[in-house]
Short mmCIF file of C-alpha atoms in Angstrom, two decimals:
data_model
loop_
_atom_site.label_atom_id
_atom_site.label_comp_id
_atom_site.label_asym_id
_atom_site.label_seq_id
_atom_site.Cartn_x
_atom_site.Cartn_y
_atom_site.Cartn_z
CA UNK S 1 67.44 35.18 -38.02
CA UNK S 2 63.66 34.64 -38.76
CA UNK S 3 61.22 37.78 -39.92
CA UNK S 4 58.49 37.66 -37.95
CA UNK S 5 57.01 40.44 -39.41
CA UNK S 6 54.01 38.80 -41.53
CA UNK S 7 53.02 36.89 -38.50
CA UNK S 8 53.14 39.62 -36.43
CA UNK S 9 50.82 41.56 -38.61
CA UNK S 10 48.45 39.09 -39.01
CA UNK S 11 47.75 39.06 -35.34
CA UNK S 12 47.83 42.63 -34.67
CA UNK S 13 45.24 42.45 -37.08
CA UNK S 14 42.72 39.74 -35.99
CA UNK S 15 43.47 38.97 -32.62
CA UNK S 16 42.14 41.28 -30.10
CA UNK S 17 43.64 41.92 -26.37
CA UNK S 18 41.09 39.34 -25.02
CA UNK S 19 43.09 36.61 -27.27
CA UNK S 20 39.92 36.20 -29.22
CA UNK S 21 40.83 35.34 -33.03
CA UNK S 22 38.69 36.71 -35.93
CA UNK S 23 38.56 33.54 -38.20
CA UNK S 24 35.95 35.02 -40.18
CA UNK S 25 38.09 37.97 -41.24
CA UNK S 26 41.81 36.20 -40.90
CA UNK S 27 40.15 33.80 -43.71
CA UNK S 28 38.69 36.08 -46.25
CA UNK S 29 42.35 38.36 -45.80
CA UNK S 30 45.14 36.97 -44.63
CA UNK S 31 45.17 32.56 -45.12
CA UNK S 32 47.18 33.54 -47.92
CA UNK S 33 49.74 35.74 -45.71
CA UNK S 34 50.11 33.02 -43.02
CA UNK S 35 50.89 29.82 -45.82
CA UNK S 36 53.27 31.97 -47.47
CA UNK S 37 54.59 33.02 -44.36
CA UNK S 38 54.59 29.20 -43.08
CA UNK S 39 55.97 28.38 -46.61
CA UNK S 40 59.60 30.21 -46.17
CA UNK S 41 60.26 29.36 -42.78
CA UNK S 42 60.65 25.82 -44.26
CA UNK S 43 64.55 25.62 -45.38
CA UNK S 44 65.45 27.12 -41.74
CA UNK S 45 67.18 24.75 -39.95
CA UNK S 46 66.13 24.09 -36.56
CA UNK S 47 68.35 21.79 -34.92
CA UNK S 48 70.69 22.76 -32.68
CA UNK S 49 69.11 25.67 -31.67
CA UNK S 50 68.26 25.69 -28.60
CA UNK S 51 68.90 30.14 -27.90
CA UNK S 52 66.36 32.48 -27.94
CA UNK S 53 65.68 32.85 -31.37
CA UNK S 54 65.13 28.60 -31.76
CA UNK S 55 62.40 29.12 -28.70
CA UNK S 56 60.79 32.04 -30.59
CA UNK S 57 60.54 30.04 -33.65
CA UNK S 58 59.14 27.40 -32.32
CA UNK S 59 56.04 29.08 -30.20
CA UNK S 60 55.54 30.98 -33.07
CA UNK S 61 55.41 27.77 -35.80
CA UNK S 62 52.86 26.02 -33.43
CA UNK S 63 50.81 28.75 -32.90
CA UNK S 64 50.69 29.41 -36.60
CA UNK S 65 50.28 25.82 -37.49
CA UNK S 66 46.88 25.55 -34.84
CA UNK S 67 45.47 28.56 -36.57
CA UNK S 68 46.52 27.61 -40.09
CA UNK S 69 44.36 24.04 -38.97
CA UNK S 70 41.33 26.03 -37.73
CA UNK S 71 41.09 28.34 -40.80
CA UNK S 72 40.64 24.87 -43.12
CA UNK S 73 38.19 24.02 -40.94
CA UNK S 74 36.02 27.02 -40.14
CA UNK S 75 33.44 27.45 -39.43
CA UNK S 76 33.59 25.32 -36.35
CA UNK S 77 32.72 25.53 -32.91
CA UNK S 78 35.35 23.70 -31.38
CA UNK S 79 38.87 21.68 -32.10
CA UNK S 80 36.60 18.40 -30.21
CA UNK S 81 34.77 17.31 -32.68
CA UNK S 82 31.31 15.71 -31.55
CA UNK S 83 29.16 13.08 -33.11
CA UNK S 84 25.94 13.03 -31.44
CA UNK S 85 27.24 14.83 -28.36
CA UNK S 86 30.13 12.03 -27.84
CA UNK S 87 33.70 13.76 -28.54
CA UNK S 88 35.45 12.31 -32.23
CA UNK S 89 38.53 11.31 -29.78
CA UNK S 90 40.10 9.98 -33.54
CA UNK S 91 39.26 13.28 -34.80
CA UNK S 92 40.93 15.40 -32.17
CA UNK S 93 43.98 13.32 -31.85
CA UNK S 94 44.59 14.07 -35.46
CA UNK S 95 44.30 17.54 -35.01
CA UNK S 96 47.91 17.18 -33.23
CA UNK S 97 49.24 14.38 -34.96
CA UNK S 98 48.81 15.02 -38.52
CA UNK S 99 51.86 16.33 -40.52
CA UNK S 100 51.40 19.93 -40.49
CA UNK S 101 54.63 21.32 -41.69
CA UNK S 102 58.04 20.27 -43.44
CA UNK S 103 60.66 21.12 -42.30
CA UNK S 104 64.05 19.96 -43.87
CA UNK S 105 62.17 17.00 -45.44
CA UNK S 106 61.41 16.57 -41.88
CA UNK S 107 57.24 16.03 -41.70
CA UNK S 108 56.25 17.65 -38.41
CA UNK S 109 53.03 17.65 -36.07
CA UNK S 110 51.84 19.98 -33.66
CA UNK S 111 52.55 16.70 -31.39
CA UNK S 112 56.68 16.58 -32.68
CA UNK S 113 56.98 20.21 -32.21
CA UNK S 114 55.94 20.22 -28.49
CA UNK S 115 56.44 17.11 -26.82
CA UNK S 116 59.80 16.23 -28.99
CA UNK S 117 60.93 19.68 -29.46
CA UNK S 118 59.98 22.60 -27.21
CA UNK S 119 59.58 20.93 -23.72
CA UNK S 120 62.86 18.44 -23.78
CA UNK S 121 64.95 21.58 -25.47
CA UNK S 122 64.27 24.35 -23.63
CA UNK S 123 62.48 22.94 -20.29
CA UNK S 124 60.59 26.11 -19.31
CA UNK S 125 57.15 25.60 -17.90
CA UNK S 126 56.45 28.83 -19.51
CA UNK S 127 55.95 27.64 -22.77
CA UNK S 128 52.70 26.08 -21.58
CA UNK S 129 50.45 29.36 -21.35
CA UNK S 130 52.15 30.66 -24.40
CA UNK S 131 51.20 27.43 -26.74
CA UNK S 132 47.87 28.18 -27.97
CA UNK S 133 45.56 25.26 -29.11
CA UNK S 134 42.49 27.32 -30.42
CA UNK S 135 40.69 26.61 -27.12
CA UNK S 136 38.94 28.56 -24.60
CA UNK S 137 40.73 26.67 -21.90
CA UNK S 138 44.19 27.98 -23.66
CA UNK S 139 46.34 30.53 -22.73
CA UNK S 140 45.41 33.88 -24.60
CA UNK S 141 46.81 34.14 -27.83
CA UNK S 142 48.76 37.10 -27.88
CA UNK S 143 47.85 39.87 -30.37
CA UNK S 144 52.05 39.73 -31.29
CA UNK S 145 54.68 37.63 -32.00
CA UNK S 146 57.38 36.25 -30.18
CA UNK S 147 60.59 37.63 -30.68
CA UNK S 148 64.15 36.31 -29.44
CA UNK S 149 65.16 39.89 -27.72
CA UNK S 150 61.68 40.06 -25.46
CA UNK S 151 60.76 36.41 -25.21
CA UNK S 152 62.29 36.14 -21.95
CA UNK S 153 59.73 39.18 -20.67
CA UNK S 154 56.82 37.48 -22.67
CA UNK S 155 56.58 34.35 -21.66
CA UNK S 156 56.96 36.24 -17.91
CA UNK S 157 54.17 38.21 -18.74
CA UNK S 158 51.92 35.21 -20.26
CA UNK S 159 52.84 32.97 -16.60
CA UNK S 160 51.20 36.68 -15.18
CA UNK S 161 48.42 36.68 -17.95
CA UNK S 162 47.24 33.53 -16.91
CA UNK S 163 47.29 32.22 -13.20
CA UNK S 164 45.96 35.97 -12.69
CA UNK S 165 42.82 34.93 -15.07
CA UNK S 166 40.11 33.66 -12.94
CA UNK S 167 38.98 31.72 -15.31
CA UNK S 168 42.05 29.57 -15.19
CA UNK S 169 43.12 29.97 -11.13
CA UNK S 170 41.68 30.83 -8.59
CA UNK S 171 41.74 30.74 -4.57
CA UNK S 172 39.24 29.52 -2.40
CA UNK S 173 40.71 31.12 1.59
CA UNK S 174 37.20 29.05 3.16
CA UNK S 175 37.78 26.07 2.00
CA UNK S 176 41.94 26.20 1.57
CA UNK S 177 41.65 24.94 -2.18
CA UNK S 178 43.60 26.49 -4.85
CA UNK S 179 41.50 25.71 -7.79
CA UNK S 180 43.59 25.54 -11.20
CA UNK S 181 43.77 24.53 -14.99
CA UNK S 182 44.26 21.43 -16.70
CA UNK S 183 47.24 22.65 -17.96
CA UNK S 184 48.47 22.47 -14.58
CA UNK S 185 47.68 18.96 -14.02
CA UNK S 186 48.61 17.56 -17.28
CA UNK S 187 52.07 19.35 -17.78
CA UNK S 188 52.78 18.92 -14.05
CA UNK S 189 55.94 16.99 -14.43
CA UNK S 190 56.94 20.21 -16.13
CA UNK S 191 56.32 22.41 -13.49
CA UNK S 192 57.29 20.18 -10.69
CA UNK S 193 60.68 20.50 -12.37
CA UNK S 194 60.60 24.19 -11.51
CA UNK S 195 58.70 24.52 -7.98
CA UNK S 196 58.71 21.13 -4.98
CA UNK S 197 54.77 22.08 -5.83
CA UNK S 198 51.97 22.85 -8.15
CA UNK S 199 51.31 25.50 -5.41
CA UNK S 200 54.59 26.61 -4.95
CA UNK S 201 54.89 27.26 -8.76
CA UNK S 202 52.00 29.44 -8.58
CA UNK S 203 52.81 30.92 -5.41
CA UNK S 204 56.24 32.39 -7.40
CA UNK S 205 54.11 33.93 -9.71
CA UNK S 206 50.68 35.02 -7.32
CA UNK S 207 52.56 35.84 -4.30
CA UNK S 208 49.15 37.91 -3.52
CA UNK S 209 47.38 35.13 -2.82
CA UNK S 210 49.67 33.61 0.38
CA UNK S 211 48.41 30.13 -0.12
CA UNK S 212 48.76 28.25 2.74
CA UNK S 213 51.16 24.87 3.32
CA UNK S 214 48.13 22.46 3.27
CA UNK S 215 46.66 24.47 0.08
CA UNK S 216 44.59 21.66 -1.62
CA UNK S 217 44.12 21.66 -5.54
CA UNK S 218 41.27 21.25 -7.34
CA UNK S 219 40.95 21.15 -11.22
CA UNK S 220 38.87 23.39 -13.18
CA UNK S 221 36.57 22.02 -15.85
CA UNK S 222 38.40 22.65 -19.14
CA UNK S 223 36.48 24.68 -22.09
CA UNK S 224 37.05 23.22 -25.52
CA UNK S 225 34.85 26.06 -27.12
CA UNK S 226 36.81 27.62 -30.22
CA UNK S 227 38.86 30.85 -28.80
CA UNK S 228 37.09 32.57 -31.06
#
């Protein structure tokens, strides 16, 4: 079993309720904590895990890993780099591509631990407002860890969390057009695994809003600003 205690620390301690992350203050205090915490999680062995504590470990490595990324960056504004107002496409596919972690003599990037571990293994839609990419546009990083005996009720409460943030979905009756995240549209496979519909799926979770049969969806503009 993994102790998640550092890492939980270090976000009770600069992450607010809002999700907002302190960078300033996590990097003058605690980069230390988080690479030595990163450091001994590297002889676990994560294959074939595929339980609660695997799916813990996992949300909580790439979430640790994004931040880990920022804080050798900062300051920045955003994880989309610019040059002259054109996004560094090069730049921000590296951000999720580069090695960030060995595991087992096993290099992994934010890329590997999502797409080749966390969606094929566990195949919960879920895990896509808990995965937090440093952006506006993410889910909220939560101010706690995950941990295998409430990670079940978390990842309930992040689905909640965020298709109740307007920000991220919200219901036009006038015009019958559910208006959603990117997320939505670019993990749909994922969530069309779970629901016949996008709408559906958020129907399960938003029963309040009684979207209609011909609901249309529209996606929101996504905000690459640093969750910051």
């Amino acid at each position: 079993m993994i102790d998640v205690a550092v890492w939980d620390g270090l976000l009770r301690r600069h992450v607010d309720g809002e999700g907002r992350v302190d960078y300033a203050a996590w990097q003058r205090q605690g980069a230390g904590e988080l690479e030595g915490w990163l450091a001994v999680q590297r002889p676990f062995d994560p294959d074939p895990g595929t339980g609660p504590e695997a799916f813990a470990l996992w949300i909580n490595l790439y979430n640790a890993l994004v931040i880990r990324q920022v804080l050798a960056r900062f300051p920045l504004a955003s994880i989309r780099p610019t040059v002259a107002g054109v996004p560094n496409w090069p730049a921000f596919l590296a951000f999720f591509s580069r090695p960030a972690l060995s595991l087992q003599g096993q290099p992994l990037s934010l890329d590997r631990i999502e797409h080749g571990i966390l969606r094929p293994r566990f195949a919960d839609p879920r895990l896509h407002f808990a995965l937090v990419c440093a952006a506006r546009g993410c889910p909220l990083l939560r101010p706690e860890a995950y941990r295998p005996e409430r990670i079940a009720a978390q990842l309930e409460e992040d689905a909640h969390r965020f298709l109740g943030n307007t920000l991220k979905l919200r219901f036009d009756p006038s015009r019958r057009t559910l208006h959603c995240s990117r997320i939505l549209q670019w993990y749909r496979r994922d969530f069309l695994a779970a629901a016949p519909s996008i709408a559906a799926y958020v129907g399960r979770h938003r029963p309040d809003l009684d979207l209609p049969a011909d609901v249309r969806i529209a996606w929101l503009p996504y905000d690459w600003a640093l969750n910051g």
